[in-house]
Amino acid sequence: PGAGKGTQAKIIAERFQITHISTGDILRQAIAAETDLGKQVKEILSRGMLVSDEIVVALVKERINQPDCRPGFVLDGFPRTVNQAQQFEIIFNQAADAGKFAGKKKVVILFDLSETEIVRRLTARRFCPQCKADYNLVTKPPRQDEKCDRCNVNLQRRADDNRETVSQRIKVYLQDTAPLIEFYQTHGLIRLDGALPLEQVTKE
């Protein structure tokens, strides 16, 4: 959490002209629409917990089978558990066997970051309520204090970017997501130093 995966995913997607898939965005859209699923997800996220594998995998499977993903895609925030990774292997291979991702292969990137820096970054995250631009008072600050560069409106903080929830997210990461490191050691894992400046991480 807070290592810059969302920012880097957008840069990768733009540079290679592929689709950026953020499971967080998909879930937040459900929350904003106030669907039954959205209400359920909101309650789960407010406690700093993970949405069930069943819900997330179903969303991802539906998304990667859409036409705009055929040239390739970058997943942001998925998979978060070994179970999700195992299910994704099946989904990806089925789609590949159907000829949807001919010539494509998976690359997995891990951004290493200390717990102290994670807390510092996440509690500094902000977004524009109008254009939805993302900022970070530590790594990607706006030109004016707490004001959107485009809209000049006051920036907001996501409800789950408070210190208590961030600490819980780190605990959940260590318990549920960190085991993915071992899982992906044999699946082309690339490790990068997430503490480097944004531009340097992009270059690496």
GROMACS .gro file of N, CA, C and O in nm, residues 25-149:
model
  500
   25ASP      N    1  -1.050   0.126  -0.828
   25ASP     CA    2  -1.142   0.215  -0.901
   25ASP      C    3  -1.275   0.145  -0.928
   25ASP      O    4  -1.382   0.205  -0.915
   26ILE      N    5  -1.268   0.016  -0.967
   26ILE     CA    6  -1.390  -0.060  -0.996
   26ILE      C    7  -1.477  -0.066  -0.870
   26ILE      O    8  -1.599  -0.045  -0.876
   27LEU      N    9  -1.414  -0.092  -0.756
   27LEU     CA   10  -1.488  -0.102  -0.631
   27LEU      C   11  -1.544   0.034  -0.588
   27LEU      O   12  -1.658   0.044  -0.542
   28ARG      N   13  -1.464   0.141  -0.605
   28ARG     CA   14  -1.511   0.274  -0.568
   28ARG      C   15  -1.628   0.319  -0.655
   28ARG      O   16  -1.718   0.390  -0.610
   29GLN      N   17  -1.628   0.277  -0.783
   29GLN     CA   18  -1.741   0.309  -0.871
   29GLN      C   19  -1.868   0.242  -0.819
   29GLN      O   20  -1.977   0.300  -0.824
   30ALA      N   21  -1.853   0.120  -0.770
   30ALA     CA   22  -1.968   0.048  -0.714
   30ALA      C   23  -2.019   0.120  -0.588
   30ALA      O   24  -2.140   0.130  -0.566
   31ILE      N   25  -1.924   0.172  -0.507
   31ILE     CA   26  -1.963   0.246  -0.387
   31ILE      C   27  -2.037   0.373  -0.424
   31ILE      O   28  -2.142   0.405  -0.367
   32ALA      N   29  -1.983   0.448  -0.522
   32ALA     CA   30  -2.044   0.575  -0.563
   32ALA      C   31  -2.184   0.553  -0.619
   32ALA      O   32  -2.274   0.636  -0.601
   33ALA      N   33  -2.203   0.439  -0.688
   33ALA     CA   34  -2.334   0.408  -0.747
   33ALA      C   35  -2.433   0.360  -0.641
   33ALA      O   36  -2.552   0.344  -0.670
   34GLU      N   37  -2.381   0.334  -0.519
   34GLU     CA   38  -2.463   0.288  -0.408
   34GLU      C   39  -2.543   0.162  -0.440
   34GLU      O   40  -2.658   0.146  -0.400
   35THR      N   41  -2.477   0.072  -0.515
   35THR     CA   42  -2.539  -0.057  -0.542
   35THR      C   43  -2.530  -0.141  -0.414
   35THR      O   44  -2.459  -0.104  -0.319
   36ASP      N   45  -2.600  -0.254  -0.412
   36ASP     CA   46  -2.592  -0.342  -0.296
   36ASP      C   47  -2.447  -0.385  -0.274
   36ASP      O   48  -2.398  -0.389  -0.160
   37LEU      N   49  -2.378  -0.417  -0.385
   37LEU     CA   50  -2.238  -0.456  -0.376
   37LEU      C   51  -2.155  -0.339  -0.324
   37LEU      O   52  -2.067  -0.355  -0.239
   38GLY      N   53  -2.186  -0.219  -0.374
   38GLY     CA   54  -2.113  -0.100  -0.333
   38GLY      C   55  -2.125  -0.073  -0.184
   38GLY      O   56  -2.027  -0.037  -0.117
   39LYS      N   57  -2.244  -0.090  -0.129
   39LYS     CA   58  -2.265  -0.069   0.014
   39LYS      C   59  -2.188  -0.171   0.096
   39LYS      O   60  -2.131  -0.141   0.201
   40GLN      N   61  -2.186  -0.294   0.046
   40GLN     CA   62  -2.112  -0.401   0.114
   40GLN      C   63  -1.963  -0.372   0.113
   40GLN      O   64  -1.894  -0.385   0.214
   41VAL      N   65  -1.914  -0.329  -0.004
   41VAL     CA   66  -1.772  -0.298  -0.019
   41VAL      C   67  -1.732  -0.179   0.069
   41VAL      O   68  -1.627  -0.181   0.133
   42LYS      N   69  -1.816  -0.077   0.076
   42LYS     CA   70  -1.787   0.042   0.157
   42LYS      C   71  -1.766   0.005   0.303
   42LYS      O   72  -1.673   0.054   0.369
   43GLU      N   73  -1.850  -0.081   0.354
   43GLU     CA   74  -1.841  -0.122   0.494
   43GLU      C   75  -1.712  -0.200   0.519
   43GLU      O   76  -1.644  -0.181   0.621
   44ILE      N   77  -1.674  -0.285   0.423
   44ILE     CA   78  -1.552  -0.366   0.436
   44ILE      C   79  -1.428  -0.276   0.433
   44ILE      O   80  -1.339  -0.287   0.517
   45LEU      N   81  -1.423  -0.184   0.336
   45LEU     CA   82  -1.307  -0.097   0.320
   45LEU      C   83  -1.291  -0.001   0.438
   45LEU      O   84  -1.179   0.034   0.475
   46SER      N   85  -1.402   0.043   0.495
   46SER     CA   86  -1.396   0.137   0.607
   46SER      C   87  -1.327   0.075   0.728
   46SER      O   88  -1.276   0.146   0.815
   47ARG      N   89  -1.324  -0.058   0.733
   47ARG     CA   90  -1.256  -0.128   0.842
   47ARG      C   91  -1.113  -0.167   0.805
   47ARG      O   92  -1.043  -0.233   0.882
   48GLY      N   93  -1.069  -0.126   0.684
   48GLY     CA   94  -0.933  -0.157   0.641
   48GLY      C   95  -0.914  -0.301   0.599
   48GLY      O   96  -0.801  -0.349   0.589
   49MET      N   97  -1.023  -0.371   0.573
   49MET     CA   98  -1.017  -0.512   0.536
   49MET      C   99  -1.023  -0.528   0.384
   49MET      O  100  -1.048  -0.432   0.311
   50LEU      N  101  -0.998  -0.649   0.336
   50LEU     CA  102  -1.002  -0.678   0.193
   50LEU      C  103  -1.139  -0.729   0.150
   50LEU      O  104  -1.204  -0.802   0.224
   51VAL      N  105  -1.179  -0.688   0.031
   51VAL     CA  106  -1.302  -0.742  -0.028
   51VAL      C  107  -1.276  -0.889  -0.061
   51VAL      O  108  -1.163  -0.928  -0.093
   52SER      N  109  -1.378  -0.972  -0.057
   52SER     CA  110  -1.360  -1.116  -0.076
   52SER      C  111  -1.301  -1.147  -0.213
   52SER      O  112  -1.323  -1.077  -0.311
   53ASP      N  113  -1.223  -1.255  -0.215
   53ASP     CA  114  -1.162  -1.299  -0.341
   53ASP      C  115  -1.268  -1.324  -0.447
   53ASP      O  116  -1.249  -1.293  -0.565
   54GLU      N  117  -1.380  -1.382  -0.406
   54GLU     CA  118  -1.487  -1.416  -0.500
   54GLU      C  119  -1.536  -1.293  -0.575
   54GLU      O  120  -1.551  -1.295  -0.698
   55ILE      N  121  -1.559  -1.183  -0.502
   55ILE     CA  122  -1.608  -1.060  -0.565
   55ILE      C  123  -1.503  -1.001  -0.659
   55ILE      O  124  -1.531  -0.967  -0.774
   56VAL      N  125  -1.379  -0.991  -0.610
   56VAL     CA  126  -1.273  -0.926  -0.688
   56VAL      C  127  -1.239  -1.006  -0.813
   56VAL      O  128  -1.224  -0.949  -0.922
   57VAL      N  129  -1.225  -1.137  -0.800
   57VAL     CA  130  -1.189  -1.221  -0.916
   57VAL      C  131  -1.297  -1.213  -1.023
   57VAL      O  132  -1.267  -1.206  -1.142
   58ALA      N  133  -1.422  -1.213  -0.981
   58ALA     CA  134  -1.533  -1.203  -1.078
   58ALA      C  135  -1.526  -1.071  -1.155
   58ALA      O  136  -1.547  -1.067  -1.277
   59LEU      N  137  -1.497  -0.962  -1.084
   59LEU     CA  138  -1.485  -0.831  -1.148
   59LEU      C  139  -1.369  -0.829  -1.249
   59LEU      O  140  -1.383  -0.778  -1.360
   60VAL      N  141  -1.256  -0.885  -1.209
   60VAL     CA  142  -1.138  -0.885  -1.296
   60VAL      C  143  -1.160  -0.973  -1.418
   60VAL      O  144  -1.125  -0.936  -1.531
   61LYS      N  145  -1.220  -1.089  -1.398
   61LYS     CA  146  -1.246  -1.180  -1.511
   61LYS      C  147  -1.334  -1.112  -1.614
   61LYS      O  148  -1.306  -1.119  -1.735
   62GLU      N  149  -1.438  -1.046  -1.567
   62GLU     CA  150  -1.529  -0.975  -1.658
   62GLU      C  151  -1.455  -0.864  -1.732
   62GLU      O  152  -1.472  -0.845  -1.852
   63ARG      N  153  -1.367  -0.794  -1.659
   63ARG     CA  154  -1.298  -0.679  -1.717
   63ARG      C  155  -1.195  -0.719  -1.823
   63ARG      O  156  -1.188  -0.657  -1.930
   64ILE      N  157  -1.112  -0.820  -1.797
   64ILE     CA  158  -1.004  -0.852  -1.892
   64ILE      C  159  -1.058  -0.920  -2.018
   64ILE      O  160  -0.987  -0.929  -2.118
   65ASN      N  161  -1.182  -0.965  -2.014
   65ASN     CA  162  -1.240  -1.027  -2.133
   65ASN      C  163  -1.308  -0.925  -2.224
   65ASN      O  164  -1.366  -0.962  -2.326
   66GLN      N  165  -1.298  -0.796  -2.189
   66GLN     CA  166  -1.352  -0.693  -2.276
   66GLN      C  167  -1.251  -0.660  -2.386
   66GLN      O  168  -1.130  -0.676  -2.368
   67PRO      N  169  -1.300  -0.617  -2.503
   67PRO     CA  170  -1.215  -0.598  -2.621
   67PRO      C  171  -1.093  -0.508  -2.601
   67PRO      O  172  -0.987  -0.533  -2.659
   68ASP      N  173  -1.105  -0.405  -2.517
   68ASP     CA  174  -0.993  -0.312  -2.503
   68ASP      C  175  -0.873  -0.372  -2.430
   68ASP      O  176  -0.766  -0.312  -2.426
   69CYS      N  177  -0.889  -0.493  -2.376
   69CYS     CA  178  -0.778  -0.558  -2.305
   69CYS      C  179  -0.697  -0.650  -2.396
   69CYS      O  180  -0.591  -0.699  -2.354
   70ARG      N  181  -0.743  -0.672  -2.516
   70ARG     CA  182  -0.672  -0.766  -2.605
   70ARG      C  183  -0.529  -0.725  -2.636
   70ARG      O  184  -0.440  -0.810  -2.642
   71PRO      N  185  -0.501  -0.595  -2.657
   71PRO     CA  186  -0.361  -0.556  -2.684
   71PRO      C  187  -0.270  -0.571  -2.561
   71PRO      O  188  -0.148  -0.561  -2.572
   72GLY      N  189  -0.333  -0.590  -2.445
   72GLY     CA  190  -0.258  -0.601  -2.320
   72GLY      C  191  -0.323  -0.515  -2.214
   72GLY      O  192  -0.407  -0.430  -2.243
   73PHE      N  193  -0.284  -0.536  -2.090
   73PHE     CA  194  -0.342  -0.458  -1.980
   73PHE      C  195  -0.246  -0.460  -1.862
   73PHE      O  196  -0.158  -0.547  -1.852
   74VAL      N  197  -0.262  -0.363  -1.774
   74VAL     CA  198  -0.184  -0.359  -1.650
   74VAL      C  199  -0.281  -0.361  -1.534
   74VAL      O  200  -0.373  -0.280  -1.526
   75LEU      N  201  -0.262  -0.458  -1.444
   75LEU     CA  202  -0.347  -0.472  -1.326
   75LEU      C  203  -0.286  -0.392  -1.210
   75LEU      O  204  -0.167  -0.402  -1.183
   76ASP      N  205  -0.369  -0.316  -1.145
   76ASP     CA  206  -0.326  -0.228  -1.036
   76ASP      C  207  -0.402  -0.266  -0.910
   76ASP      O  208  -0.521  -0.244  -0.899
   77GLY      N  209  -0.330  -0.330  -0.815
   77GLY     CA  210  -0.395  -0.371  -0.690
   77GLY      C  211  -0.458  -0.508  -0.696
   77GLY      O  212  -0.541  -0.542  -0.612
   78PHE      N  213  -0.419  -0.586  -0.792
   78PHE     CA  214  -0.468  -0.724  -0.806
   78PHE      C  215  -0.358  -0.807  -0.869
   78PHE      O  216  -0.292  -0.760  -0.961
   79PRO      N  217  -0.338  -0.930  -0.821
   79PRO     CA  218  -0.405  -0.997  -0.709
   79PRO      C  219  -0.347  -0.951  -0.575
   79PRO      O  220  -0.234  -0.906  -0.567
   80ARG      N  221  -0.427  -0.966  -0.469
   80ARG     CA  222  -0.384  -0.928  -0.335
   80ARG      C  223  -0.369  -1.049  -0.242
   80ARG      O  224  -0.324  -1.034  -0.129
   81THR      N  225  -0.411  -1.166  -0.289
   81THR     CA  226  -0.395  -1.288  -0.209
   81THR      C  227  -0.346  -1.399  -0.300
   81THR      O  228  -0.361  -1.391  -0.424
   82VAL      N  229  -0.288  -1.503  -0.241
   82VAL     CA  230  -0.241  -1.617  -0.321
   82VAL      C  231  -0.358  -1.683  -0.392
   82VAL      O  232  -0.347  -1.725  -0.507
   83ASN      N  233  -0.472  -1.692  -0.324
   83ASN     CA  234  -0.591  -1.751  -0.387
   83ASN      C  235  -0.631  -1.673  -0.512
   83ASN      O  236  -0.663  -1.732  -0.616
   84GLN      N  237  -0.630  -1.540  -0.503
   84GLN     CA  238  -0.662  -1.458  -0.620
   84GLN      C  239  -0.561  -1.484  -0.732
   84GLN      O  240  -0.598  -1.493  -0.850
   85ALA      N  241  -0.434  -1.496  -0.696
   85ALA     CA  242  -0.329  -1.520  -0.796
   85ALA      C  243  -0.350  -1.655  -0.865
   85ALA      O  244  -0.337  -1.668  -0.987
   86GLN      N  245  -0.383  -1.757  -0.786
   86GLN     CA  246  -0.407  -1.890  -0.844
   86GLN      C  247  -0.526  -1.888  -0.938
   86GLN      O  248  -0.522  -1.947  -1.046
   87GLN      N  249  -0.634  -1.818  -0.895
   87GLN     CA  250  -0.752  -1.810  -0.981
   87GLN      C  251  -0.722  -1.729  -1.108
   87GLN      O  252  -0.772  -1.761  -1.215
   88PHE      N  253  -0.640  -1.625  -1.094
   88PHE     CA  254  -0.606  -1.544  -1.210
   88PHE      C  255  -0.523  -1.624  -1.311
   88PHE      O  256  -0.538  -1.606  -1.432
   89GLU      N  257  -0.435  -1.712  -1.262
   89GLU     CA  258  -0.358  -1.797  -1.353
   89GLU      C  259  -0.453  -1.876  -1.444
   89GLU      O  260  -0.431  -1.887  -1.564
   90ILE      N  261  -0.558  -1.930  -1.385
   90ILE     CA  262  -0.656  -2.008  -1.461
   90ILE      C  263  -0.729  -1.919  -1.561
   90ILE      O  264  -0.742  -1.953  -1.679
   91ILE      N  265  -0.776  -1.803  -1.514
   91ILE     CA  266  -0.850  -1.710  -1.600
   91ILE      C  267  -0.764  -1.663  -1.716
   91ILE      O  268  -0.808  -1.662  -1.832
   92PHE      N  269  -0.640  -1.623  -1.685
   92PHE     CA  270  -0.549  -1.573  -1.790
   92PHE      C  271  -0.519  -1.681  -1.893
   92PHE      O  272  -0.522  -1.657  -2.014
   93ASN      N  273  -0.490  -1.802  -1.846
   93ASN     CA  274  -0.457  -1.912  -1.937
   93ASN      C  275  -0.577  -1.951  -2.024
   93ASN      O  276  -0.560  -1.983  -2.143
   94GLN      N  277  -0.697  -1.947  -1.966
   94GLN     CA  278  -0.817  -1.976  -2.046
   94GLN      C  279  -0.834  -1.873  -2.156
   94GLN      O  280  -0.865  -1.907  -2.270
   95ALA      N  281  -0.815  -1.745  -2.121
   95ALA     CA  282  -0.829  -1.638  -2.220
   95ALA      C  283  -0.719  -1.651  -2.326
   95ALA      O  284  -0.745  -1.630  -2.446
   96ALA      N  285  -0.598  -1.685  -2.283
   96ALA     CA  286  -0.487  -1.701  -2.377
   96ALA      C  287  -0.513  -1.818  -2.472
   96ALA      O  288  -0.487  -1.809  -2.593
   97ASP      N  289  -0.566  -1.927  -2.418
   97ASP     CA  290  -0.598  -2.043  -2.501
   97ASP      C  291  -0.705  -2.009  -2.604
   97ASP      O  292  -0.709  -2.070  -2.711
   98ALA      N  293  -0.790  -1.912  -2.569
   98ALA     CA  294  -0.894  -1.868  -2.662
   98ALA      C  295  -0.841  -1.768  -2.764
   98ALA      O  296  -0.916  -1.715  -2.846
   99GLY      N  297  -0.710  -1.740  -2.757
   99GLY     CA  298  -0.647  -1.651  -2.854
   99GLY      C  299  -0.659  -1.503  -2.823
   99GLY      O  300  -0.630  -1.419  -2.908
  100LYS      N  301  -0.697  -1.469  -2.700
  100LYS     CA  302  -0.719  -1.328  -2.667
  100LYS      C  303  -0.590  -1.252  -2.638
  100LYS      O  304  -0.584  -1.132  -2.656
  101PHE      N  305  -0.489  -1.322  -2.589
  101PHE     CA  306  -0.365  -1.253  -2.554
  101PHE      C  307  -0.246  -1.318  -2.623
  101PHE      O  308  -0.141  -1.343  -2.561
  102ALA      N  309  -0.259  -1.343  -2.752
  102ALA     CA  310  -0.154  -1.410  -2.828
  102ALA      C  311  -0.023  -1.330  -2.819
  102ALA      O  312  -0.021  -1.209  -2.840
  103GLY      N  313   0.085  -1.400  -2.786
  103GLY     CA  314   0.216  -1.337  -2.780
  103GLY      C  315   0.241  -1.257  -2.653
  103GLY      O  316   0.348  -1.198  -2.637
  104LYS      N  317   0.146  -1.254  -2.563
  104LYS     CA  318   0.162  -1.177  -2.439
  104LYS      C  319   0.210  -1.268  -2.327
  104LYS      O  320   0.182  -1.387  -2.325
  105LYS      N  321   0.284  -1.209  -2.233
  105LYS     CA  322   0.324  -1.284  -2.114
  105LYS      C  323   0.306  -1.195  -1.992
  105LYS      O  324   0.299  -1.072  -2.002
  106LYS      N  325   0.299  -1.257  -1.876
  106LYS     CA  326   0.280  -1.182  -1.751
  106LYS      C  327   0.413  -1.132  -1.697
  106LYS      O  328   0.513  -1.203  -1.701
  107VAL      N  329   0.411  -1.010  -1.648
  107VAL     CA  330   0.524  -0.953  -1.575
  107VAL      C  331   0.469  -0.901  -1.443
  107VAL      O  332   0.368  -0.832  -1.441
  108VAL      N  333   0.534  -0.937  -1.333
  108VAL     CA  334   0.487  -0.897  -1.201
  108VAL      C  335   0.589  -0.804  -1.137
  108VAL      O  336   0.708  -0.837  -1.128
  109ILE      N  337   0.544  -0.686  -1.093
  109ILE     CA  338   0.634  -0.587  -1.034
  109ILE      C  339   0.601  -0.567  -0.887
  109ILE      O  340   0.485  -0.545  -0.851
  110LEU      N  341   0.703  -0.574  -0.802
  110LEU     CA  342   0.689  -0.550  -0.659
  110LEU      C  343   0.763  -0.421  -0.624
  110LEU      O  344   0.881  -0.406  -0.654
  111PHE      N  345   0.693  -0.326  -0.561
  111PHE     CA  346   0.755  -0.203  -0.514
  111PHE      C  347   0.784  -0.219  -0.364
  111PHE      O  348   0.692  -0.226  -0.283
  112ASP      N  349   0.912  -0.227  -0.327
  112ASP     CA  350   0.951  -0.239  -0.186
  112ASP      C  351   0.942  -0.103  -0.118
  112ASP      O  352   0.989  -0.002  -0.173
  113LEU      N  353   0.882  -0.099   0.001
  113LEU     CA  354   0.868   0.026   0.075
  113LEU      C  355   0.857  -0.006   0.224
  113LEU      O  356   0.788  -0.101   0.262
  114SER      N  357   0.920   0.075   0.309
  114SER     CA  358   0.914   0.052   0.454
  114SER      C  359   0.776   0.090   0.508
  114SER      O  360   0.705   0.172   0.449
  115GLU      N  361   0.741   0.032   0.624
  115GLU     CA  362   0.612   0.061   0.686
  115GLU      C  363   0.602   0.210   0.723
  115GLU      O  364   0.496   0.272   0.707
  116THR      N  365   0.711   0.269   0.771
  116THR     CA  366   0.711   0.410   0.808
  116THR      C  367   0.677   0.498   0.688
  116THR      O  368   0.595   0.592   0.698
  117GLU      N  369   0.738   0.467   0.574
  117GLU     CA  370   0.713   0.547   0.453
  117GLU      C  371   0.572   0.523   0.400
  117GLU      O  372   0.508   0.616   0.347
  118ILE      N  373   0.521   0.402   0.415
  118ILE     CA  374   0.384   0.373   0.372
  118ILE      C  375   0.285   0.463   0.447
  118ILE      O  376   0.197   0.526   0.387
  119VAL      N  377   0.300   0.470   0.579
  119VAL     CA  378   0.210   0.553   0.660
  119VAL      C  379   0.223   0.700   0.621
  119VAL      O  380   0.123   0.771   0.604
  120ARG      N  381   0.346   0.745   0.604
  120ARG     CA  382   0.370   0.886   0.568
  120ARG      C  383   0.303   0.921   0.435
  120ARG      O  384   0.240   1.025   0.421
  121ARG      N  385   0.316   0.831   0.339
  121ARG     CA  386   0.260   0.858   0.206
  121ARG      C  387   0.108   0.850   0.203
  121ARG      O  388   0.041   0.935   0.145
  122LEU      N  389   0.054   0.744   0.262
  122LEU     CA  390  -0.091   0.723   0.252
  122LEU      C  391  -0.171   0.831   0.325
  122LEU      O  392  -0.278   0.871   0.278
  123THR      N  393  -0.120   0.878   0.438
  123THR     CA  394  -0.193   0.983   0.509
  123THR      C  395  -0.178   1.117   0.438
  123THR      O  396  -0.247   1.213   0.473
  124ALA      N  397  -0.089   1.124   0.338
  124ALA     CA  398  -0.069   1.249   0.262
  124ALA      C  399  -0.141   1.246   0.127
  124ALA      O  400  -0.132   1.341   0.050
  125ARG      N  401  -0.211   1.137   0.096
  125ARG     CA  402  -0.280   1.127  -0.034
  125ARG      C  403  -0.402   1.218  -0.038
  125ARG      O  404  -0.475   1.231   0.060
  126ARG      N  405  -0.423   1.280  -0.154
  126ARG     CA  406  -0.537   1.366  -0.176
  126ARG      C  407  -0.590   1.343  -0.318
  126ARG      O  408  -0.518   1.292  -0.403
  127PHE      N  409  -0.716   1.384  -0.342
  127PHE     CA  410  -0.771   1.377  -0.476
  127PHE      C  411  -0.864   1.496  -0.498
  127PHE      O  412  -0.915   1.555  -0.404
  128CYS      N  413  -0.885   1.528  -0.626
  128CYS     CA  414  -0.976   1.637  -0.661
  128CYS      C  415  -1.117   1.582  -0.673
  128CYS      O  416  -1.139   1.486  -0.749
  129PRO      N  417  -1.214   1.639  -0.602
  129PRO     CA  418  -1.351   1.589  -0.610
  129PRO      C  419  -1.418   1.615  -0.745
  129PRO      O  420  -1.517   1.551  -0.777
  130GLN      N  421  -1.360   1.706  -0.825
  130GLN     CA  422  -1.420   1.738  -0.956
  130GLN      C  423  -1.360   1.655  -1.069
  130GLN      O  424  -1.429   1.579  -1.135
  131CYS      N  425  -1.227   1.668  -1.091
  131CYS     CA  426  -1.165   1.599  -1.205
  131CYS      C  427  -1.104   1.464  -1.166
  131CYS      O  428  -1.055   1.391  -1.252
  132LYS      N  429  -1.104   1.432  -1.037
  132LYS     CA  430  -1.054   1.305  -0.982
  132LYS      C  431  -0.903   1.289  -0.994
  132LYS      O  432  -0.850   1.178  -0.979
  133ALA      N  433  -0.830   1.399  -1.020
  133ALA     CA  434  -0.683   1.392  -1.026
  133ALA      C  435  -0.628   1.353  -0.890
  133ALA      O  436  -0.681   1.394  -0.786
  134ASP      N  437  -0.522   1.272  -0.891
  134ASP     CA  438  -0.461   1.226  -0.767
  134ASP      C  439  -0.338   1.309  -0.732
  134ASP      O  440  -0.260   1.348  -0.819
  135TYR      N  441  -0.320   1.334  -0.603
  135TYR     CA  442  -0.204   1.407  -0.553
  135TYR      C  443  -0.150   1.337  -0.430
  135TYR      O  444  -0.218   1.253  -0.371
  136ASN      N  445  -0.027   1.373  -0.393
  136ASN     CA  446   0.029   1.328  -0.266
  136ASN      C  447   0.115   1.442  -0.213
  136ASN      O  448   0.204   1.489  -0.283
  137LEU      N  449   0.086   1.488  -0.092
  137LEU     CA  450   0.156   1.602  -0.036
  137LEU      C  451   0.304   1.575  -0.015
  137LEU      O  452   0.384   1.667  -0.004
  138VAL      N  453   0.343   1.444  -0.018
  138VAL     CA  454   0.483   1.405  -0.001
  138VAL      C  455   0.550   1.383  -0.135
  138VAL      O  456   0.657   1.438  -0.163
  139THR      N  457   0.489   1.302  -0.221
  139THR     CA  458   0.556   1.260  -0.345
  139THR      C  459   0.507   1.332  -0.472
  139THR      O  460   0.578   1.334  -0.572
  140LYS      N  461   0.387   1.388  -0.469
  140LYS     CA  462   0.330   1.449  -0.589
  140LYS      C  463   0.239   1.565  -0.547
  140LYS      O  464   0.118   1.562  -0.567
  141PRO      N  465   0.297   1.670  -0.486
  141PRO     CA  466   0.216   1.778  -0.431
  141PRO      C  467   0.156   1.869  -0.538
  141PRO      O  468   0.213   1.883  -0.647
  142PRO      N  469   0.041   1.931  -0.508
  142PRO     CA  470  -0.016   2.030  -0.600
  142PRO      C  471   0.068   2.158  -0.596
  142PRO      O  472   0.145   2.180  -0.503
  143ARG      N  473   0.052   2.243  -0.698
  143ARG     CA  474   0.127   2.368  -0.702
  143ARG      C  475   0.087   2.461  -0.587
  143ARG      O  476   0.170   2.530  -0.529
  144GLN      N  477  -0.044   2.465  -0.558
  144GLN     CA  478  -0.094   2.542  -0.445
  144GLN      C  479  -0.131   2.446  -0.332
  144GLN      O  480  -0.177   2.335  -0.358
  145ASP      N  481  -0.114   2.491  -0.209
  145ASP     CA  482  -0.139   2.406  -0.093
  145ASP      C  483  -0.283   2.354  -0.092
  145ASP      O  484  -0.378   2.431  -0.082
  146GLU      N  485  -0.294   2.220  -0.105
  146GLU     CA  486  -0.423   2.151  -0.095
  146GLU      C  487  -0.527   2.198  -0.199
  146GLU      O  488  -0.647   2.187  -0.177
  147LYS      N  489  -0.479   2.248  -0.315
  147LYS     CA  490  -0.569   2.293  -0.422
  147LYS      C  491  -0.537   2.216  -0.549
  147LYS      O  492  -0.420   2.192  -0.581
  148CYS      N  493  -0.641   2.178  -0.625
  148CYS     CA  494  -0.620   2.106  -0.751
  148CYS      C  495  -0.556   2.199  -0.854
  148CYS      O  496  -0.600   2.315  -0.871
  149ASP      N  497  -0.454   2.150  -0.926
  149ASP     CA  498  -0.387   2.230  -1.028
  149ASP      C  499  -0.481   2.268  -1.142
  149ASP      O  500  -0.467   2.375  -1.201
   0.00000   0.00000   0.00000
